[in-house]
Each structure stands twice: as C-alpha cells, then as structure tokens.
Coordinates of N, CA, C and O in Angstrom, one line a residue:
A110 N 45.6 10.7 112.3 CA 46.9 11.2 112.6 C 47.0 12.0 113.9 O 48.0 11.9 114.6
Y111 N 45.9 12.7 114.2 CA 45.9 13.5 115.4 C 45.8 12.6 116.6 O 46.5 12.9 117.6
A112 N 45.0 11.6 116.6 CA 44.9 10.7 117.7 C 46.1 9.8 118.0 O 46.3 9.4 119.1
A113 N 46.8 9.5 117.0 CA 47.9 8.5 117.1 C 49.1 9.0 116.3 O 49.4 8.5 115.2
P114 N 49.8 10.0 116.9 CA 51.0 10.6 116.2 C 52.1 9.6 115.9 O 52.8 9.7 114.9
A115 N 52.3 8.6 116.7 CA 53.3 7.6 116.5 C 53.0 6.8 115.2 O 53.8 6.5 114.4
Y116 N 51.7 6.5 115.1 CA 51.3 5.8 113.8 C 51.5 6.7 112.6 O 51.9 6.2 111.6
R117 N 51.2 8.0 112.8 CA 51.4 8.9 111.7 C 52.8 8.9 111.3 O 53.2 9.0 110.1
S118 N 53.7 8.9 112.3 CA 55.2 8.9 111.9 C 55.6 7.8 111.0 O 56.2 7.9 110.0
I119 N 55.1 6.6 111.4 CA 55.5 5.4 110.7 C 54.8 5.4 109.3 O 55.4 5.2 108.3
F120 N 53.5 5.7 109.3 CA 52.7 5.7 108.1 C 53.2 6.7 107.1 O 53.4 6.4 105.9
S121 N 53.4 8.0 107.5 CA 53.7 9.0 106.6 C 55.1 8.9 106.0 O 55.3 9.2 104.8
I122 N 56.0 8.3 106.8 CA 57.4 8.1 106.2 C 57.3 6.9 105.2 O 57.8 7.1 104.1
N123 N 56.7 5.8 105.6 CA 56.6 4.7 104.7 C 55.8 5.0 103.4 O 56.3 4.8 102.3
V124 N 54.6 5.5 103.6 CA 53.7 5.7 102.4 C 54.0 7.0 101.7 O 54.1 7.0 100.5
G125 N 54.3 8.1 102.5 CA 54.5 9.4 101.9 C 55.9 9.5 101.3 O 56.1 9.6 100.1
M126 N 56.9 9.5 102.2 CA 58.2 9.9 101.8 C 59.0 8.8 101.2 O 59.6 9.0 100.1
F127 N 59.1 7.6 101.8 CA 59.9 6.5 101.2 C 59.2 6.1 99.9 O 59.9 5.9 98.9
N128 N 57.9 5.8 99.9 CA 57.2 5.4 98.7 C 57.3 6.4 97.6 O 57.5 6.0 96.5
S129 N 57.2 7.7 97.9 CA 57.3 8.7 96.9 C 58.7 8.7 96.3 O 58.9 9.0 95.1
A130 N 59.8 8.5 97.1 CA 61.1 8.4 96.6 C 61.2 7.3 95.5 O 61.8 7.5 94.5
I131 N 60.6 6.2 95.8 CA 60.7 5.1 94.9 C 59.8 5.3 93.7 O 60.2 5.1 92.5
K132 N 58.6 5.9 93.9 CA 57.7 6.1 92.8 C 58.3 7.2 91.8 O 58.2 7.0 90.6
N133 N 58.8 8.3 92.4 CA 59.3 9.4 91.6 C 60.7 9.3 91.1 O 61.0 9.9 90.1
G134 N 61.5 8.5 91.7 CA 62.9 8.4 91.3 C 63.5 7.0 91.2 O 64.7 6.8 90.9
G135 N 62.7 6.0 91.5 CA 63.2 4.6 91.6 C 63.1 4.0 90.2 O 62.3 4.3 89.4
T136 N 63.9 3.0 90.0 CA 63.9 2.2 88.8 C 62.8 1.1 89.0 O 62.4 0.8 90.1
A137 N 62.5 0.4 87.9 CA 61.5 -0.7 88.0 C 62.1 -1.8 88.9 O 61.3 -2.4 89.6
E138 N 63.4 -2.0 88.8 CA 64.0 -3.0 89.7 C 63.9 -2.7 91.2 O 63.6 -3.5 92.0
Q139 N 64.1 -1.4 91.5 CA 64.0 -0.9 92.9 C 62.6 -1.0 93.3 O 62.3 -1.4 94.5
Q140 N 61.6 -0.7 92.5 CA 60.2 -0.8 92.9 C 59.9 -2.2 93.2 O 59.2 -2.5 94.2
A141 N 60.3 -3.2 92.4 CA 60.1 -4.6 92.6 C 60.7 -5.1 93.9 O 60.2 -6.0 94.5
E142 N 61.9 -4.5 94.2 CA 62.6 -5.0 95.4 C 62.0 -4.4 96.7 O 61.8 -5.1 97.7
W143 N 61.7 -3.1 96.7 CA 61.4 -2.4 97.9 C 59.9 -2.3 98.2 O 59.5 -2.3 99.4
W144 N 59.1 -2.2 97.2 CA 57.6 -2.0 97.5 C 57.0 -3.2 98.3 O 56.3 -3.1 99.2
P145 N 57.4 -4.5 97.9 CA 56.8 -5.6 98.6 C 57.3 -5.6 100.1 O 56.5 -6.0 101.0
R146 N 58.5 -5.1 100.4 CA 58.9 -5.0 101.7 C 58.1 -4.0 102.6 O 57.8 -4.3 103.7
I147 N 57.8 -2.9 102.0 CA 56.9 -1.9 102.7 C 55.6 -2.5 102.9 O 55.0 -2.4 103.9
A148 N 55.0 -3.1 101.8 CA 53.7 -3.7 101.9 C 53.6 -4.8 103.0 O 52.6 -5.1 103.6
A149 N 54.8 -5.5 103.2 CA 54.8 -6.6 104.2 C 55.0 -6.0 105.6 O 54.9 -6.8 106.6
G150 N 55.2 -4.7 105.8 CA 55.2 -4.1 107.1 C 56.6 -3.6 107.6 O 56.7 -3.2 108.7
E151 N 57.6 -3.7 106.7 CA 58.9 -3.2 107.1 C 58.8 -1.7 107.3 O 58.1 -1.0 106.5
I152 N 59.6 -1.1 108.2 CA 59.5 0.3 108.5 C 60.7 1.0 107.7 O 61.8 0.5 107.7
A153 N 60.4 2.2 107.2 CA 61.4 2.9 106.5 C 61.7 4.2 107.2 O 60.9 4.7 108.1
C154 N 62.8 4.9 106.8 CA 63.1 6.2 107.3 C 63.6 7.0 106.1 O 63.9 6.5 105.0
F155 N 63.7 8.3 106.3 CA 64.1 9.3 105.2 C 65.2 10.1 105.7 O 65.1 11.0 106.6
G156 N 66.5 9.9 105.2 CA 67.6 10.6 105.7 C 68.1 11.8 104.9 O 68.9 11.6 104.0
L157 N 67.5 12.9 105.2 CA 67.9 14.2 104.5 C 68.7 15.1 105.5 O 69.7 15.6 105.2
T158 N 68.1 15.3 106.7 CA 68.6 16.3 107.7 C 70.0 15.9 108.2 O 70.2 14.7 108.5
E159 N 70.8 16.9 108.4 CA 72.2 16.7 108.9 C 72.5 17.6 110.0 O 71.9 18.7 110.1
P160 N 73.6 17.3 110.8 CA 73.9 18.1 111.9 C 74.3 19.6 111.5 O 73.9 20.5 112.2
G161 N 75.0 19.8 110.5 CA 75.5 21.1 110.1 C 74.6 21.9 109.1 O 74.7 23.1 109.0
S162 N 73.7 21.2 108.4 CA 73.0 21.8 107.3 C 71.5 21.7 107.5 O 70.8 22.2 106.6
G163 N 71.0 21.0 108.5 CA 69.5 20.8 108.6 C 69.0 20.1 107.4 O 69.6 19.1 107.0
S164 N 67.9 20.5 106.8 CA 67.4 19.9 105.6 C 67.7 20.6 104.3 O 67.1 20.4 103.3
D165 N 68.7 21.4 104.4 CA 69.2 22.2 103.2 C 70.1 21.2 102.4 O 71.3 21.1 102.7
S166 N 69.6 20.6 101.3 CA 70.3 19.7 100.6 C 71.5 20.3 99.8 O 72.5 19.7 99.5
A167 N 71.4 21.6 99.6 CA 72.5 22.3 98.9 C 73.8 22.4 99.8 O 74.9 22.5 99.3
A168 N 73.6 22.3 101.1 CA 74.7 22.4 102.1 C 75.1 21.0 102.6 O 75.8 20.9 103.6
M169 N 74.6 20.0 102.0 CA 74.8 18.6 102.5 C 76.3 18.2 102.6 O 77.0 18.5 101.7
Q170 N 76.6 17.5 103.7 CA 78.0 17.1 103.9 C 78.2 15.6 103.7 O 79.3 15.1 103.5
T171 N 77.1 14.8 103.8 CA 77.2 13.3 103.6 C 77.7 13.1 102.1 O 77.1 13.7 101.2
M172 N 78.7 12.3 102.0 CA 79.3 12.0 100.7 C 79.1 10.6 100.2 O 79.0 9.7 101.0
A173 N 78.9 10.4 98.9 CA 78.9 9.1 98.3 C 79.9 9.2 97.2 O 79.8 10.0 96.2
K174 N 80.9 8.4 97.3 CA 82.0 8.4 96.3 C 82.0 7.0 95.6 O 81.7 6.0 96.2
P175 N 82.3 7.0 94.3 CA 82.3 5.7 93.6 C 83.3 4.8 94.3 O 84.4 5.2 94.7
D176 N 82.9 3.5 94.4 CA 83.8 2.5 95.0 C 85.0 2.3 94.0 O 84.7 2.1 92.8
P177 N 86.2 2.4 94.5 CA 87.4 2.2 93.5 C 87.4 0.9 92.9 O 88.0 0.7 91.8
D178 N 86.8 -0.1 93.5 CA 86.7 -1.4 92.8 C 85.6 -1.5 91.8 O 85.4 -2.6 91.1
G179 N 84.8 -0.4 91.6 CA 83.8 -0.4 90.6 C 82.5 -1.2 91.0 O 81.7 -1.5 90.2
N180 N 82.4 -1.4 92.3 CA 81.2 -2.2 92.8 C 80.1 -1.3 93.4 O 79.3 -1.8 94.2
G181 N 80.0 0.0 93.1 CA 79.0 0.8 93.6 C 79.5 2.1 94.2 O 80.3 2.8 93.6
W182 N 79.0 2.4 95.4 CA 79.3 3.6 96.1 C 79.7 3.4 97.5 O 79.3 2.4 98.1
I183 N 80.4 4.4 98.1 CA 80.8 4.3 99.5 C 80.2 5.6 100.2 O 80.6 6.7 99.8
L184 N 79.3 5.4 101.1 CA 78.7 6.5 101.8 C 79.4 6.8 103.1 O 79.7 5.9 103.9
N185 N 79.6 8.1 103.4 CA 80.2 8.6 104.6 C 79.4 9.8 105.1 O 79.3 10.8 104.2
G186 N 79.0 9.9 106.3 CA 78.3 11.1 106.8 C 77.3 10.7 107.9 O 77.1 9.5 108.2
T187 N 76.7 11.8 108.5 CA 75.7 11.6 109.5 C 74.4 12.3 109.2 O 74.4 13.4 108.7
K188 N 73.3 11.6 109.4 CA 72.0 12.2 109.3 C 71.4 12.4 110.7 O 71.7 11.5 111.6
R189 N 70.7 13.4 110.9 CA 70.3 13.8 112.2 C 68.8 13.8 112.3 O 68.1 14.2 111.4
Y190 N 68.2 13.5 113.5 CA 66.8 13.5 113.8 C 66.0 12.7 112.8 O 65.0 13.1 112.3
I191 N 66.4 11.5 112.5 CA 65.8 10.7 111.5 C 64.6 9.9 112.1 O 64.9 8.9 112.9
T192 N 63.4 10.3 111.8 CA 62.2 9.6 112.3 C 62.2 8.1 111.8 O 62.5 7.9 110.7
N193 N 61.8 7.3 112.7 CA 61.7 5.8 112.5 C 63.0 5.1 112.5 O 63.1 3.9 112.4
A194 N 64.2 5.8 112.5 CA 65.5 5.1 112.3 C 65.7 4.0 113.3 O 66.3 3.0 112.9
P195 N 65.4 4.1 114.6 CA 65.7 3.0 115.5 C 65.0 1.7 115.1 O 65.5 0.7 115.4
Q196 N 63.9 1.7 114.4 CA 63.2 0.5 114.0 C 63.3 0.2 112.5 O 62.8 -0.8 112.0
A197 N 63.8 1.2 111.7 CA 63.8 1.1 110.3 C 64.6 -0.1 109.7 O 65.7 -0.3 110.2
Q198 N 64.1 -0.7 108.7 CA 64.9 -1.7 107.9 C 65.2 -1.1 106.6 O 66.1 -1.6 105.9
L199 N 64.6 0.0 106.2 CA 64.8 0.6 104.8 C 65.1 2.1 105.0 O 64.4 2.7 105.7
F200 N 66.1 2.5 104.3 CA 66.5 3.9 104.4 C 66.5 4.6 103.0 O 67.0 4.0 102.1
T201 N 66.0 5.8 102.9 CA 66.2 6.7 101.8 C 67.3 7.6 102.3 O 67.1 8.3 103.3
V202 N 68.5 7.7 101.6 CA 69.6 8.5 102.1 C 70.0 9.4 101.0 O 70.2 9.0 99.9
F203 N 70.1 10.7 101.3 CA 70.6 11.7 100.4 C 72.1 11.9 100.6 O 72.5 12.1 101.8
A204 N 72.9 11.9 99.6 CA 74.3 12.1 99.7 C 74.8 12.9 98.5 O 74.3 12.7 97.4
R205 N 75.9 13.6 98.7 CA 76.5 14.4 97.6 C 77.3 13.4 96.8 O 78.2 12.8 97.3
T206 N 77.0 13.3 95.5 CA 77.7 12.4 94.6 C 78.6 13.2 93.6 O 79.5 12.6 93.0
D207 N 78.4 14.5 93.5 CA 79.2 15.3 92.5 C 79.4 16.6 93.1 O 78.6 17.5 93.2
Q208 N 80.7 16.8 93.6 CA 81.1 18.1 94.2 C 81.3 19.2 93.2 O 81.4 20.4 93.6
T209 N 81.3 18.9 91.9 CA 81.5 19.9 90.9 C 80.2 20.6 90.6 O 80.2 21.7 90.0
L210 N 79.0 20.1 90.9 CA 77.8 20.7 90.7 C 77.4 21.6 91.9 O 77.5 21.2 93.0
A211 N 76.9 22.8 91.6 CA 76.5 23.7 92.6 C 75.2 23.3 93.3 O 74.3 22.7 92.7
G212 N 75.1 23.7 94.6 CA 73.9 23.5 95.3 C 73.5 22.0 95.4 O 74.3 21.1 95.5
S213 N 72.2 21.8 95.3 CA 71.6 20.4 95.5 C 71.7 19.6 94.2 O 71.4 18.4 94.2
R214 N 72.2 20.2 93.1 CA 72.2 19.4 91.9 C 73.3 18.3 91.9 O 73.2 17.4 91.2
G215 N 74.2 18.3 92.9 CA 75.2 17.3 93.0 C 74.8 16.2 94.0 O 75.6 15.4 94.5
V216 N 73.5 16.2 94.5 CA 73.0 15.3 95.5 C 72.2 14.2 94.8 O 71.4 14.5 93.9
S217 N 72.3 13.0 95.3 CA 71.5 11.9 94.8 C 70.9 11.1 96.0 O 71.3 11.3 97.1
A218 N 69.9 10.3 95.6 CA 69.2 9.6 96.6 C 69.6 8.1 96.5 O 69.7 7.6 95.4
F219 N 69.8 7.4 97.6 CA 70.1 6.0 97.7 C 69.1 5.3 98.5 O 68.6 5.8 99.5
L220 N 68.7 4.1 98.1 CA 67.8 3.2 98.9 C 68.7 2.2 99.5 O 69.5 1.5 98.8
V221 N 68.8 2.1 100.9 CA 69.7 1.3 101.6 C 69.0 0.4 102.6 O 68.2 0.9 103.4
D222 N 69.4 -0.8 102.6 CA 68.9 -1.8 103.7 C 69.7 -1.5 105.0 O 70.9 -1.3 105.0
A223 N 69.0 -1.5 106.1 CA 69.6 -1.2 107.4 C 70.6 -2.2 107.8 O 71.5 -1.9 108.6
D224 N 70.6 -3.4 107.2 CA 71.6 -4.4 107.5 C 72.9 -4.3 106.8 O 73.9 -5.0 106.9
T225 N 73.0 -3.2 105.9 CA 74.2 -3.0 105.2 C 75.4 -2.6 106.1 O 75.2 -1.7 107.0
P226 N 76.5 -3.3 106.0 CA 77.7 -2.9 106.9 C 78.1 -1.5 106.7 O 78.0 -1.0 105.6
G227 N 78.5 -0.8 107.8 CA 78.9 0.6 107.8 C 77.8 1.5 108.2 O 78.0 2.7 108.3
I228 N 76.6 1.0 108.6 CA 75.5 1.8 109.1 C 75.5 1.6 110.6 O 75.5 0.5 111.1
S229 N 75.5 2.7 111.4 CA 75.2 2.6 112.8 C 74.2 3.7 113.3 O 74.1 4.6 112.6
L230 N 73.6 3.4 114.4 CA 72.6 4.4 114.9 C 73.1 5.0 116.2 O 73.7 4.4 117.0
G231 N 72.8 6.3 116.3 CA 73.1 7.0 117.5 C 72.0 6.7 118.6 O 71.1 6.0 118.3
K232 N 72.2 7.2 119.7 CA 71.3 7.0 120.8 C 69.9 7.7 120.5 O 69.9 8.8 119.9
A233 N 68.8 7.0 120.8 CA 67.5 7.6 120.5 C 67.3 8.9 121.2 O 67.7 9.0 122.4
N234 N 66.8 9.9 120.5 CA 66.6 11.2 121.1 C 65.3 11.1 122.0 O 64.3 10.5 121.7
R235 N 65.4 11.8 123.1 CA 64.2 11.9 124.0 C 63.5 13.2 123.6 O 64.1 14.2 123.3
K236 N 62.2 13.1 123.5 CA 61.4 14.2 123.0 C 60.3 14.5 124.0 O 59.9 13.6 124.8
M237 N 59.8 15.7 124.0 CA 58.7 16.1 124.9 C 57.3 15.5 124.5 O 56.5 15.2 125.3
G238 N 57.1 15.4 123.2 CA 55.9 14.9 122.6 C 56.2 13.7 121.7 O 57.3 13.4 121.4
Q239 N 55.1 13.1 121.1 CA 55.2 12.0 120.2 C 56.2 11.0 120.7 O 57.2 10.6 120.0
Q240 N 56.1 10.5 121.9 CA 57.0 9.5 122.4 C 57.1 8.3 121.6 O 58.1 7.6 121.6
G241 N 56.0 7.9 120.9 CA 56.1 6.7 120.0 C 56.7 6.9 118.7 O 57.0 5.9 118.0
G242 N 57.0 8.2 118.3 CA 57.7 8.5 117.0 C 59.2 8.6 117.3 O 59.7 9.6 117.7
H243 N 59.9 7.5 117.2 CA 61.3 7.4 117.6 C 62.3 8.1 116.6 O 62.1 7.9 115.4
V244 N 63.3 8.8 117.1 CA 64.2 9.5 116.3 C 65.6 9.3 116.8 O 65.8 9.2 118.0
C245 N 66.6 9.2 115.8 CA 68.0 9.1 116.2 C 68.8 9.5 115.0 O 68.4 9.7 113.9
D246 N 70.1 9.6 115.3 CA 71.1 9.9 114.2 C 71.4 8.6 113.5 O 71.3 7.5 114.1
V247 N 71.7 8.7 112.2 CA 72.2 7.5 111.4 C 73.5 7.9 110.9 O 73.7 8.9 110.2
I248 N 74.5 7.0 111.2 CA 75.9 7.3 110.8 C 76.3 6.3 109.7 O 76.2 5.1 109.9
F249 N 76.9 6.8 108.7 CA 77.5 6.0 107.6 C 79.0 6.1 107.6 O 79.5 7.2 107.5
E250 N 79.7 5.0 107.8 CA 81.1 5.0 107.8 C 81.6 3.9 106.8 O 81.5 2.7 107.1
D251 N 82.1 4.4 105.7 CA 82.5 3.5 104.6 C 81.4 2.4 104.3 O 81.7 1.2 104.2
C252 N 80.2 2.9 104.2 CA 79.1 2.0 103.9 C 79.0 1.8 102.4 O 78.7 2.7 101.7
R253 N 79.3 0.6 102.0 CA 79.4 0.2 100.6 C 78.0 -0.3 100.1 O 77.4 -1.2 100.7
V254 N 77.5 0.4 99.1 CA 76.2 0.0 98.5 C 76.4 -0.2 97.0 O 77.2 0.5 96.3
P255 N 75.6 -1.2 96.5 CA 75.7 -1.4 95.0 C 75.1 -0.3 94.2 O 74.3 0.5 94.7
N256 N 75.5 -0.3 92.9 CA 74.9 0.7 92.0 C 73.4 0.6 92.0 O 72.7 1.6 91.8
S257 N 72.8 -0.6 92.2 CA 71.4 -0.7 92.2 C 70.7 0.0 93.3 O 69.5 0.2 93.2
F258 N 71.4 0.5 94.3 CA 70.8 1.2 95.4 C 70.6 2.7 95.1 O 70.0 3.5 95.8
L259 N 71.3 3.2 94.0 CA 71.3 4.6 93.6 C 70.0 4.8 92.9 O 69.6 4.2 91.9
S260 N 69.2 5.8 93.4 CA 68.0 6.2 92.7 C 68.3 6.9 91.4 O 69.3 7.5 91.2
S261 N 67.4 6.7 90.4 CA 67.6 7.3 89.1 C 67.4 8.8 89.2 O 67.6 9.5 88.2
S262 N 66.9 9.4 90.3 CA 66.7 10.8 90.4 C 68.0 11.5 90.9 O 68.1 12.0 92.0
A263 N 68.9 11.6 90.0 CA 70.2 12.2 90.2 C 70.2 13.6 89.6 O 69.4 14.0 88.8
A264 N 71.2 14.4 90.0 CA 71.5 15.7 89.5 C 70.2 16.6 89.5 O 69.5 16.7 90.5
I265 N 69.8 17.2 88.3 CA 68.7 18.1 88.3 C 67.4 17.4 88.6 O 66.5 18.0 89.2
E266 N 67.2 16.2 88.1 CA 66.0 15.4 88.4 C 65.8 15.3 89.9 O 64.7 15.2 90.3
H267 N 66.9 15.2 90.7 CA 66.7 15.1 92.1 C 65.9 16.2 92.7 O 65.1 16.0 93.6
L268 N 66.1 17.4 92.2 CA 65.3 18.6 92.8 C 63.8 18.4 92.7 O 63.1 18.6 93.6
V269 N 63.4 17.9 91.5 CA 62.0 17.6 91.3 C 61.5 16.5 92.3 O 60.5 16.6 92.9
A270 N 62.3 15.4 92.4 CA 61.9 14.3 93.2 C 61.9 14.7 94.7 O 61.0 14.4 95.4
E271 N 62.9 15.5 95.1 CA 62.9 16.0 96.5 C 61.7 16.8 96.9 O 61.1 16.6 97.9
V272 N 61.3 17.7 96.0 CA 60.2 18.6 96.3 C 58.9 17.7 96.4 O 58.1 17.9 97.3
L273 N 58.7 16.8 95.5 CA 57.6 15.9 95.5 C 57.5 15.0 96.8 O 56.5 14.9 97.4
I274 N 58.7 14.5 97.2 CA 58.8 13.7 98.4 C 58.4 14.5 99.6 O 57.6 14.1 100.5
L275 N 59.0 15.7 99.8 CA 58.8 16.5 101.0 C 57.3 17.0 100.9 O 56.7 17.1 102.0
F276 N 56.8 17.3 99.8 CA 55.4 17.8 99.7 C 54.5 16.7 100.1 O 53.5 16.9 100.9
A277 N 54.7 15.4 99.7 CA 53.9 14.3 100.1 C 53.9 14.1 101.6 O 52.9 13.9 102.3
G278 N 55.1 14.3 102.2 CA 55.2 14.1 103.7 C 54.5 15.2 104.5 O 54.1 15.0 105.6
S279 N 54.4 16.4 103.9 CA 53.9 17.5 104.6 C 52.4 17.4 104.9 O 51.9 18.0 105.8
F280 N 51.7 16.6 104.1 CA 50.3 16.4 104.3 C 50.0 15.7 105.7 O 49.1 16.1 106.4
A281 N 50.8 14.7 106.0 CA 50.6 14.0 107.3 C 51.0 14.9 108.4 O 50.3 14.9 109.5
I282 N 52.0 15.7 108.3 CA 52.4 16.7 109.4 C 51.3 17.7 109.6 O 50.9 18.0 110.7
G283 N 50.7 18.2 108.5 CA 49.6 19.2 108.6 C 48.4 18.6 109.3 O 47.7 19.3 109.9
A284 N 48.2 17.3 109.1 CA 47.0 16.6 109.7 C 47.1 16.7 111.2 O 46.1 16.7 111.9
I285 N 48.3 16.7 111.8 CA 48.5 16.7 113.2 C 48.2 18.1 113.7 O 47.6 18.3 114.8
I286 N 48.7 19.1 113.0 CA 48.5 20.5 113.4 C 47.1 21.0 113.3 O 46.6 21.7 114.1
C287 N 46.4 20.6 112.2 CA 45.0 21.0 112.0 C 44.1 19.9 112.4 O 44.1 18.8 111.8
R288 N 43.2 20.2 113.3 CA 42.3 19.1 113.7 C 41.0 19.3 112.9 O 40.4 20.2 112.8

C-alpha cells in the first residue's frame, strides 16, 4: 500500500468498504449480483461524504424518496471527494430515507450501478499526492433505483454496518501512514 497508493485506493475501496457493505448489510441476492462483478475486476466507490456535512451521516442531505409508482427509490443529492468515482462501475451510496428519525438512524445504504440514469460525475479533483487515486463528485438527479438496490442495513442496523465499513477501510489508510 505504501509503494502503490493508487492500487491501495482501488483495492481498499473494493475489498474493504464496498465488500464490507455487501457482507454486513447486503441481501443474499445482492451478494450474488455484486460480488462476481468485484471479483471480475469492476471498480467500486463509496459515497458517504457530502459538500455540506463531510462524512457526518447524521447531517446528510442526499435524499432517497419512495418512487410514487412503487418501483423503488429516487435518489437526489451530491457526494463529494469520492475515491474511484471517475472509473467506478459500482457505487455504495448513503442517503436519508426517513426524515422522521433523528441523526443517522434515518440513513440507508444503496448499491447502485454507474450506468443507472440520473447519475453524473463532476470534474476530477486535482490532488498534490496520490495522482493515481482519482476523486470527483457524484451527482444524483432523480436517479431511480429498484428496491433490490436498497441494502438491508437500514435505520439502527445502518449504524453498525457503517462503523464496520469505515473500520475496514481505515486499515488500508493506516498502511500508507505507517511504514
């Protein structure tokens, strides 16, 4: 990880954060759908951070509202500084699904294919280091996703899943800092 930080970015997001989201909060159907894609080499990203709230899921502004036609969810919002997003085919996206619950308890995780209509990418950010670890904003505008994209780690269960996901990702980040 120290010698190749760009590789670390791809590997830790795919294996650590995206995989952990599916392992800890995904359904058997989601695991069957998404794990083979990761194993085949598709790149994933993890959309938690936002322009106004950073990584504080309790202050999250991205919304997921039930589709009025009953066909799933409609995502709207912006994620900021999302590692791997310019090349990603698979997204873990956190969005507020229940405004009546306080803090992060009203936040759920969605697994979203990059080809889903309503997703656009901002301009890639220029960084001083880790030039190979690409980062950009991910914008959701009336992005319709089926119910099968909603992770089972909703409401209170989400807190446990989020901590496990972020904890798994922190090992790779620590490997860069500690030689």
